[in-house]
Amino acid sequence: MSALFIAGTGTGIGKTFIAAALARALRAAGRGVRVAKPVLSGFDESDWRASDSARLLDAVGIVP
């Protein structure tokens, strides 16, 4: 098992974008991928499908 932790200096700088891209690429290469979003800020319940968590779940093939 390997692990990768993506961190950044602030919000809106591309952490989720990079994590989702890596997850998609690894899945395309036949690797098993799991994702976690330990901290979430600015969550809007009325538009949860546009959240970072939903983007990550989509990247690993899980429909929220």
JSON list of N, CA and C in Angstrom, two decimals:
[
{"chain": "A", "resi": 1, "resn": "MET", "atom": "N", "xyz": [0.84, -1.18, 0.00]},
{"chain": "A", "resi": 1, "resn": "MET", "atom": "CA", "xyz": [0.00, 0.00, 0.00]},
{"chain": "A", "resi": 1, "resn": "MET", "atom": "C", "xyz": [0.88, 1.24, 0.00]},
{"chain": "A", "resi": 2, "resn": "SER", "atom": "N", "xyz": [0.58, 2.16, -0.85]},
{"chain": "A", "resi": 2, "resn": "SER", "atom": "CA", "xyz": [1.28, 3.45, -0.90]},
{"chain": "A", "resi": 2, "resn": "SER", "atom": "C", "xyz": [0.30, 4.54, -0.53]},
{"chain": "A", "resi": 3, "resn": "ALA", "atom": "N", "xyz": [0.81, 5.62, -0.02]},
{"chain": "A", "resi": 3, "resn": "ALA", "atom": "CA", "xyz": [-0.04, 6.76, 0.34]},
{"chain": "A", "resi": 3, "resn": "ALA", "atom": "C", "xyz": [0.58, 8.04, -0.19]},
{"chain": "A", "resi": 4, "resn": "LEU", "atom": "N", "xyz": [-0.27, 8.97, -0.52]},
{"chain": "A", "resi": 4, "resn": "LEU", "atom": "CA", "xyz": [0.16, 10.27, -1.00]},
{"chain": "A", "resi": 4, "resn": "LEU", "atom": "C", "xyz": [-0.71, 11.31, -0.32]},
{"chain": "A", "resi": 5, "resn": "PHE", "atom": "N", "xyz": [-0.08, 12.30, 0.28]},
{"chain": "A", "resi": 5, "resn": "PHE", "atom": "CA", "xyz": [-0.80, 13.38, 0.96]},
{"chain": "A", "resi": 5, "resn": "PHE", "atom": "C", "xyz": [-0.53, 14.66, 0.19]},
{"chain": "A", "resi": 6, "resn": "ILE", "atom": "N", "xyz": [-1.59, 15.31, -0.24]},
{"chain": "A", "resi": 6, "resn": "ILE", "atom": "CA", "xyz": [-1.45, 16.55, -0.99]},
{"chain": "A", "resi": 6, "resn": "ILE", "atom": "C", "xyz": [-1.83, 17.70, -0.08]},
{"chain": "A", "resi": 7, "resn": "ALA", "atom": "N", "xyz": [-0.92, 18.63, 0.10]},
{"chain": "A", "resi": 7, "resn": "ALA", "atom": "CA", "xyz": [-1.15, 19.79, 0.97]},
{"chain": "A", "resi": 7, "resn": "ALA", "atom": "C", "xyz": [-0.82, 21.06, 0.21]},
{"chain": "A", "resi": 8, "resn": "GLY", "atom": "N", "xyz": [-1.35, 22.15, 0.68]},
{"chain": "A", "resi": 8, "resn": "GLY", "atom": "CA", "xyz": [-1.07, 23.43, 0.04]},
{"chain": "A", "resi": 8, "resn": "GLY", "atom": "C", "xyz": [-1.16, 24.56, 1.05]},
{"chain": "A", "resi": 9, "resn": "THR", "atom": "N", "xyz": [-0.88, 25.75, 0.58]},
{"chain": "A", "resi": 9, "resn": "THR", "atom": "CA", "xyz": [-0.79, 26.90, 1.47]},
{"chain": "A", "resi": 9, "resn": "THR", "atom": "C", "xyz": [-2.10, 27.66, 1.64]},
{"chain": "A", "resi": 10, "resn": "GLY", "atom": "N", "xyz": [-3.14, 27.28, 0.95]},
{"chain": "A", "resi": 10, "resn": "GLY", "atom": "CA", "xyz": [-4.39, 28.02, 1.07]},
{"chain": "A", "resi": 10, "resn": "GLY", "atom": "C", "xyz": [-5.51, 27.36, 0.29]},
{"chain": "A", "resi": 11, "resn": "THR", "atom": "N", "xyz": [-6.63, 28.07, 0.21]},
{"chain": "A", "resi": 11, "resn": "THR", "atom": "CA", "xyz": [-7.78, 27.56, -0.52]},
{"chain": "A", "resi": 11, "resn": "THR", "atom": "C", "xyz": [-7.72, 28.03, -1.97]},
{"chain": "A", "resi": 12, "resn": "GLY", "atom": "N", "xyz": [-8.33, 27.25, -2.83]},
{"chain": "A", "resi": 12, "resn": "GLY", "atom": "CA", "xyz": [-8.43, 27.63, -4.24]},
{"chain": "A", "resi": 12, "resn": "GLY", "atom": "C", "xyz": [-7.14, 27.59, -5.02]},
{"chain": "A", "resi": 13, "resn": "ILE", "atom": "N", "xyz": [-6.18, 26.75, -4.57]},
{"chain": "A", "resi": 13, "resn": "ILE", "atom": "CA", "xyz": [-4.89, 26.72, -5.26]},
{"chain": "A", "resi": 13, "resn": "ILE", "atom": "C", "xyz": [-4.67, 25.45, -6.07]},
{"chain": "A", "resi": 14, "resn": "GLY", "atom": "N", "xyz": [-5.66, 24.55, -6.07]},
{"chain": "A", "resi": 14, "resn": "GLY", "atom": "CA", "xyz": [-5.58, 23.39, -6.95]},
{"chain": "A", "resi": 14, "resn": "GLY", "atom": "C", "xyz": [-5.32, 22.04, -6.31]},
{"chain": "A", "resi": 15, "resn": "LYS", "atom": "N", "xyz": [-5.40, 21.94, -4.99]},
{"chain": "A", "resi": 15, "resn": "LYS", "atom": "CA", "xyz": [-5.16, 20.66, -4.32]},
{"chain": "A", "resi": 15, "resn": "LYS", "atom": "C", "xyz": [-6.14, 19.60, -4.80]},
{"chain": "A", "resi": 16, "resn": "THR", "atom": "N", "xyz": [-7.42, 19.92, -4.81]},
{"chain": "A", "resi": 16, "resn": "THR", "atom": "CA", "xyz": [-8.43, 18.96, -5.23]},
{"chain": "A", "resi": 16, "resn": "THR", "atom": "C", "xyz": [-8.29, 18.65, -6.71]},
{"chain": "A", "resi": 17, "resn": "PHE", "atom": "N", "xyz": [-8.00, 19.63, -7.52]},
{"chain": "A", "resi": 17, "resn": "PHE", "atom": "CA", "xyz": [-7.81, 19.42, -8.96]},
{"chain": "A", "resi": 17, "resn": "PHE", "atom": "C", "xyz": [-6.69, 18.41, -9.20]},
{"chain": "A", "resi": 18, "resn": "ILE", "atom": "N", "xyz": [-5.56, 18.60, -8.53]},
{"chain": "A", "resi": 18, "resn": "ILE", "atom": "CA", "xyz": [-4.41, 17.69, -8.68]},
{"chain": "A", "resi": 18, "resn": "ILE", "atom": "C", "xyz": [-4.75, 16.30, -8.14]},
{"chain": "A", "resi": 19, "resn": "ALA", "atom": "N", "xyz": [-5.39, 16.25, -6.97]},
{"chain": "A", "resi": 19, "resn": "ALA", "atom": "CA", "xyz": [-5.74, 14.95, -6.38]},
{"chain": "A", "resi": 19, "resn": "ALA", "atom": "C", "xyz": [-6.69, 14.18, -7.30]},
{"chain": "A", "resi": 20, "resn": "ALA", "atom": "N", "xyz": [-7.68, 14.85, -7.87]},
{"chain": "A", "resi": 20, "resn": "ALA", "atom": "CA", "xyz": [-8.62, 14.19, -8.76]},
{"chain": "A", "resi": 20, "resn": "ALA", "atom": "C", "xyz": [-7.92, 13.72, -10.04]},
{"chain": "A", "resi": 21, "resn": "ALA", "atom": "N", "xyz": [-7.04, 14.54, -10.58]},
{"chain": "A", "resi": 21, "resn": "ALA", "atom": "CA", "xyz": [-6.31, 14.16, -11.79]},
{"chain": "A", "resi": 21, "resn": "ALA", "atom": "C", "xyz": [-5.42, 12.95, -11.53]},
{"chain": "A", "resi": 22, "resn": "LEU", "atom": "N", "xyz": [-4.73, 12.94, -10.40]},
{"chain": "A", "resi": 22, "resn": "LEU", "atom": "CA", "xyz": [-3.89, 11.79, -10.04]},
{"chain": "A", "resi": 22, "resn": "LEU", "atom": "C", "xyz": [-4.74, 10.54, -9.84]},
{"chain": "A", "resi": 23, "resn": "ALA", "atom": "N", "xyz": [-5.87, 10.68, -9.17]},
{"chain": "A", "resi": 23, "resn": "ALA", "atom": "CA", "xyz": [-6.75, 9.54, -8.93]},
{"chain": "A", "resi": 23, "resn": "ALA", "atom": "C", "xyz": [-7.23, 8.96, -10.26]},
{"chain": "A", "resi": 24, "resn": "ARG", "atom": "N", "xyz": [-7.64, 9.82, -11.17]},
{"chain": "A", "resi": 24, "resn": "ARG", "atom": "CA", "xyz": [-8.10, 9.34, -12.49]},
{"chain": "A", "resi": 24, "resn": "ARG", "atom": "C", "xyz": [-6.97, 8.64, -13.25]},
{"chain": "A", "resi": 25, "resn": "ALA", "atom": "N", "xyz": [-5.79, 9.22, -13.22]},
{"chain": "A", "resi": 25, "resn": "ALA", "atom": "CA", "xyz": [-4.65, 8.62, -13.93]},
{"chain": "A", "resi": 25, "resn": "ALA", "atom": "C", "xyz": [-4.28, 7.27, -13.33]},
{"chain": "A", "resi": 26, "resn": "LEU", "atom": "N", "xyz": [-4.27, 7.17, -12.03]},
{"chain": "A", "resi": 26, "resn": "LEU", "atom": "CA", "xyz": [-3.93, 5.91, -11.38]},
{"chain": "A", "resi": 26, "resn": "LEU", "atom": "C", "xyz": [-4.99, 4.85, -11.67]},
{"chain": "A", "resi": 27, "resn": "ARG", "atom": "N", "xyz": [-6.26, 5.23, -11.64]},
{"chain": "A", "resi": 27, "resn": "ARG", "atom": "CA", "xyz": [-7.32, 4.28, -11.98]},
{"chain": "A", "resi": 27, "resn": "ARG", "atom": "C", "xyz": [-7.19, 3.82, -13.42]},
{"chain": "A", "resi": 28, "resn": "ALA", "atom": "N", "xyz": [-6.86, 4.74, -14.32]},
{"chain": "A", "resi": 28, "resn": "ALA", "atom": "CA", "xyz": [-6.69, 4.38, -15.73]},
{"chain": "A", "resi": 28, "resn": "ALA", "atom": "C", "xyz": [-5.54, 3.41, -15.92]},
{"chain": "A", "resi": 29, "resn": "ALA", "atom": "N", "xyz": [-4.56, 3.45, -15.02]},
{"chain": "A", "resi": 29, "resn": "ALA", "atom": "CA", "xyz": [-3.42, 2.55, -15.07]},
{"chain": "A", "resi": 29, "resn": "ALA", "atom": "C", "xyz": [-3.70, 1.24, -14.33]},
{"chain": "A", "resi": 30, "resn": "GLY", "atom": "N", "xyz": [-4.93, 1.07, -13.86]},
{"chain": "A", "resi": 30, "resn": "GLY", "atom": "CA", "xyz": [-5.31, -0.18, -13.21]},
{"chain": "A", "resi": 30, "resn": "GLY", "atom": "C", "xyz": [-5.03, -0.24, -11.72]},
{"chain": "A", "resi": 31, "resn": "ARG", "atom": "N", "xyz": [-4.69, 0.86, -11.11]},
{"chain": "A", "resi": 31, "resn": "ARG", "atom": "CA", "xyz": [-4.40, 0.90, -9.68]},
{"chain": "A", "resi": 31, "resn": "ARG", "atom": "C", "xyz": [-5.68, 1.13, -8.89]},
{"chain": "A", "resi": 32, "resn": "GLY", "atom": "N", "xyz": [-5.74, 0.55, -7.70]},
{"chain": "A", "resi": 32, "resn": "GLY", "atom": "CA", "xyz": [-6.83, 0.83, -6.78]},
{"chain": "A", "resi": 32, "resn": "GLY", "atom": "C", "xyz": [-6.57, 2.16, -6.09]},
{"chain": "A", "resi": 33, "resn": "VAL", "atom": "N", "xyz": [-7.57, 3.00, -6.02]},
{"chain": "A", "resi": 33, "resn": "VAL", "atom": "CA", "xyz": [-7.39, 4.34, -5.47]},
{"chain": "A", "resi": 33, "resn": "VAL", "atom": "C", "xyz": [-8.49, 4.64, -4.47]},
{"chain": "A", "resi": 34, "resn": "ARG", "atom": "N", "xyz": [-8.12, 5.22, -3.35]},
{"chain": "A", "resi": 34, "resn": "ARG", "atom": "CA", "xyz": [-9.06, 5.73, -2.36]},
{"chain": "A", "resi": 34, "resn": "ARG", "atom": "C", "xyz": [-8.69, 7.17, -2.08]},
{"chain": "A", "resi": 35, "resn": "VAL", "atom": "N", "xyz": [-9.67, 7.99, -1.78]},
{"chain": "A", "resi": 35, "resn": "VAL", "atom": "CA", "xyz": [-9.41, 9.40, -1.50]},
{"chain": "A", "resi": 35, "resn": "VAL", "atom": "C", "xyz": [-10.05, 9.79, -0.18]},
{"chain": "A", "resi": 36, "resn": "ALA", "atom": "N", "xyz": [-9.52, 10.83, 0.44]},
{"chain": "A", "resi": 36, "resn": "ALA", "atom": "CA", "xyz": [-10.10, 11.39, 1.66]},
{"chain": "A", "resi": 36, "resn": "ALA", "atom": "C", "xyz": [-9.93, 12.90, 1.61]},
{"chain": "A", "resi": 37, "resn": "LYS", "atom": "N", "xyz": [-10.91, 13.58, 2.13]},
{"chain": "A", "resi": 37, "resn": "LYS", "atom": "CA", "xyz": [-10.86, 15.05, 2.22]},
{"chain": "A", "resi": 37, "resn": "LYS", "atom": "C", "xyz": [-11.01, 15.38, 3.70]},
{"chain": "A", "resi": 38, "resn": "PRO", "atom": "N", "xyz": [-9.88, 15.43, 4.43]},
{"chain": "A", "resi": 38, "resn": "PRO", "atom": "CA", "xyz": [-9.97, 15.59, 5.89]},
{"chain": "A", "resi": 38, "resn": "PRO", "atom": "C", "xyz": [-10.47, 16.96, 6.35]},
{"chain": "A", "resi": 39, "resn": "VAL", "atom": "N", "xyz": [-10.28, 17.99, 5.54]},
{"chain": "A", "resi": 39, "resn": "VAL", "atom": "CA", "xyz": [-10.73, 19.33, 5.92]},
{"chain": "A", "resi": 39, "resn": "VAL", "atom": "C", "xyz": [-11.50, 19.92, 4.74]},
{"chain": "A", "resi": 40, "resn": "LEU", "atom": "N", "xyz": [-12.68, 20.43, 5.02]},
{"chain": "A", "resi": 40, "resn": "LEU", "atom": "CA", "xyz": [-13.51, 21.02, 3.97]},
{"chain": "A", "resi": 40, "resn": "LEU", "atom": "C", "xyz": [-14.03, 22.36, 4.46]},
{"chain": "A", "resi": 41, "resn": "SER", "atom": "N", "xyz": [-13.77, 23.40, 3.71]},
{"chain": "A", "resi": 41, "resn": "SER", "atom": "CA", "xyz": [-14.27, 24.73, 4.10]},
{"chain": "A", "resi": 41, "resn": "SER", "atom": "C", "xyz": [-15.20, 25.25, 3.02]},
{"chain": "A", "resi": 42, "resn": "GLY", "atom": "N", "xyz": [-16.14, 26.09, 3.41]},
{"chain": "A", "resi": 42, "resn": "GLY", "atom": "CA", "xyz": [-17.04, 26.70, 2.45]},
{"chain": "A", "resi": 42, "resn": "GLY", "atom": "C", "xyz": [-18.05, 25.75, 1.84]},
{"chain": "A", "resi": 43, "resn": "PHE", "atom": "N", "xyz": [-18.43, 24.70, 2.57]},
{"chain": "A", "resi": 43, "resn": "PHE", "atom": "CA", "xyz": [-19.38, 23.72, 2.04]},
{"chain": "A", "resi": 43, "resn": "PHE", "atom": "C", "xyz": [-20.77, 24.34, 1.91]},
{"chain": "A", "resi": 44, "resn": "ASP", "atom": "N", "xyz": [-21.39, 24.19, 0.75]},
{"chain": "A", "resi": 44, "resn": "ASP", "atom": "CA", "xyz": [-22.73, 24.71, 0.48]},
{"chain": "A", "resi": 44, "resn": "ASP", "atom": "C", "xyz": [-23.67, 23.53, 0.27]},
{"chain": "A", "resi": 45, "resn": "GLU", "atom": "N", "xyz": [-24.53, 23.25, 1.26]},
{"chain": "A", "resi": 45, "resn": "GLU", "atom": "CA", "xyz": [-25.42, 22.09, 1.17]},
{"chain": "A", "resi": 45, "resn": "GLU", "atom": "C", "xyz": [-26.33, 22.14, -0.06]},
{"chain": "A", "resi": 46, "resn": "SER", "atom": "N", "xyz": [-26.69, 23.33, -0.50]},
{"chain": "A", "resi": 46, "resn": "SER", "atom": "CA", "xyz": [-27.60, 23.44, -1.64]},
{"chain": "A", "resi": 46, "resn": "SER", "atom": "C", "xyz": [-26.91, 23.11, -2.97]},
{"chain": "A", "resi": 47, "resn": "ASP", "atom": "N", "xyz": [-25.58, 23.09, -2.97]},
{"chain": "A", "resi": 47, "resn": "ASP", "atom": "CA", "xyz": [-24.82, 22.80, -4.20]},
{"chain": "A", "resi": 47, "resn": "ASP", "atom": "C", "xyz": [-23.70, 21.79, -3.91]},
{"chain": "A", "resi": 48, "resn": "TRP", "atom": "N", "xyz": [-24.04, 20.73, -3.17]},
{"chain": "A", "resi": 48, "resn": "TRP", "atom": "CA", "xyz": [-23.02, 19.78, -2.72]},
{"chain": "A", "resi": 48, "resn": "TRP", "atom": "C", "xyz": [-22.35, 19.04, -3.88]},
{"chain": "A", "resi": 49, "resn": "ARG", "atom": "N", "xyz": [-23.03, 18.93, -5.01]},
{"chain": "A", "resi": 49, "resn": "ARG", "atom": "CA", "xyz": [-22.43, 18.22, -6.16]},
{"chain": "A", "resi": 49, "resn": "ARG", "atom": "C", "xyz": [-21.22, 18.96, -6.72]},
{"chain": "A", "resi": 50, "resn": "ALA", "atom": "N", "xyz": [-21.12, 20.25, -6.43]},
{"chain": "A", "resi": 50, "resn": "ALA", "atom": "CA", "xyz": [-19.97, 21.04, -6.89]},
{"chain": "A", "resi": 50, "resn": "ALA", "atom": "C", "xyz": [-18.86, 21.10, -5.84]},
{"chain": "A", "resi": 51, "resn": "SER", "atom": "N", "xyz": [-19.01, 20.35, -4.75]},
{"chain": "A", "resi": 51, "resn": "SER", "atom": "CA", "xyz": [-18.02, 20.40, -3.67]},
{"chain": "A", "resi": 51, "resn": "SER", "atom": "C", "xyz": [-16.75, 19.63, -4.04]},
{"chain": "A", "resi": 52, "resn": "ASP", "atom": "N", "xyz": [-15.68, 19.94, -3.34]},
{"chain": "A", "resi": 52, "resn": "ASP", "atom": "CA", "xyz": [-14.43, 19.22, -3.53]},
{"chain": "A", "resi": 52, "resn": "ASP", "atom": "C", "xyz": [-14.61, 17.73, -3.26]},
{"chain": "A", "resi": 53, "resn": "SER", "atom": "N", "xyz": [-15.37, 17.40, -2.23]},
{"chain": "A", "resi": 53, "resn": "SER", "atom": "CA", "xyz": [-15.58, 15.99, -1.89]},
{"chain": "A", "resi": 53, "resn": "SER", "atom": "C", "xyz": [-16.26, 15.25, -3.03]},
{"chain": "A", "resi": 54, "resn": "ALA", "atom": "N", "xyz": [-17.28, 15.86, -3.62]},
{"chain": "A", "resi": 54, "resn": "ALA", "atom": "CA", "xyz": [-17.98, 15.22, -4.74]},
{"chain": "A", "resi": 54, "resn": "ALA", "atom": "C", "xyz": [-17.05, 15.05, -5.94]},
{"chain": "A", "resi": 55, "resn": "ARG", "atom": "N", "xyz": [-16.18, 16.02, -6.17]},
{"chain": "A", "resi": 55, "resn": "ARG", "atom": "CA", "xyz": [-15.21, 15.91, -7.28]},
{"chain": "A", "resi": 55, "resn": "ARG", "atom": "C", "xyz": [-14.25, 14.74, -7.05]},
{"chain": "A", "resi": 56, "resn": "LEU", "atom": "N", "xyz": [-13.80, 14.58, -5.82]},
{"chain": "A", "resi": 56, "resn": "LEU", "atom": "CA", "xyz": [-12.89, 13.47, -5.52]},
{"chain": "A", "resi": 56, "resn": "LEU", "atom": "C", "xyz": [-13.59, 12.13, -5.63]},
{"chain": "A", "resi": 57, "resn": "LEU", "atom": "N", "xyz": [-14.82, 12.04, -5.13]},
{"chain": "A", "resi": 57, "resn": "LEU", "atom": "CA", "xyz": [-15.57, 10.79, -5.25]},
{"chain": "A", "resi": 57, "resn": "LEU", "atom": "C", "xyz": [-15.78, 10.43, -6.72]},
{"chain": "A", "resi": 58, "resn": "ASP", "atom": "N", "xyz": [-16.10, 11.42, -7.53]},
{"chain": "A", "resi": 58, "resn": "ASP", "atom": "CA", "xyz": [-16.28, 11.18, -8.97]},
{"chain": "A", "resi": 58, "resn": "ASP", "atom": "C", "xyz": [-14.98, 10.66, -9.60]},
{"chain": "A", "resi": 59, "resn": "ALA", "atom": "N", "xyz": [-13.86, 11.18, -9.16]},
{"chain": "A", "resi": 59, "resn": "ALA", "atom": "CA", "xyz": [-12.56, 10.78, -9.72]},
{"chain": "A", "resi": 59, "resn": "ALA", "atom": "C", "xyz": [-12.24, 9.31, -9.46]},
{"chain": "A", "resi": 60, "resn": "VAL", "atom": "N", "xyz": [-12.78, 8.76, -8.38]},
{"chain": "A", "resi": 60, "resn": "VAL", "atom": "CA", "xyz": [-12.53, 7.34, -8.08]},
{"chain": "A", "resi": 60, "resn": "VAL", "atom": "C", "xyz": [-13.73, 6.46, -8.43]},
{"chain": "A", "resi": 61, "resn": "GLY", "atom": "N", "xyz": [-14.69, 7.04, -9.14]},
{"chain": "A", "resi": 61, "resn": "GLY", "atom": "CA", "xyz": [-15.81, 6.25, -9.64]},
{"chain": "A", "resi": 61, "resn": "GLY", "atom": "C", "xyz": [-16.93, 6.01, -8.66]},
{"chain": "A", "resi": 62, "resn": "ILE", "atom": "N", "xyz": [-17.02, 6.82, -7.63]},
{"chain": "A", "resi": 62, "resn": "ILE", "atom": "CA", "xyz": [-18.11, 6.70, -6.66]},
{"chain": "A", "resi": 62, "resn": "ILE", "atom": "C", "xyz": [-19.10, 7.83, -6.92]},
{"chain": "A", "resi": 63, "resn": "VAL", "atom": "N", "xyz": [-20.36, 7.46, -7.14]},
{"chain": "A", "resi": 63, "resn": "VAL", "atom": "CA", "xyz": [-21.39, 8.46, -7.38]},
{"chain": "A", "resi": 63, "resn": "VAL", "atom": "C", "xyz": [-21.97, 8.87, -6.04]},
{"chain": "A", "resi": 64, "resn": "PRO", "atom": "N", "xyz": [-21.80, 10.14, -5.67]},
{"chain": "A", "resi": 64, "resn": "PRO", "atom": "CA", "xyz": [-22.33, 10.58, -4.35]},
{"chain": "A", "resi": 64, "resn": "PRO", "atom": "C", "xyz": [-23.84, 10.63, -4.34]}
]
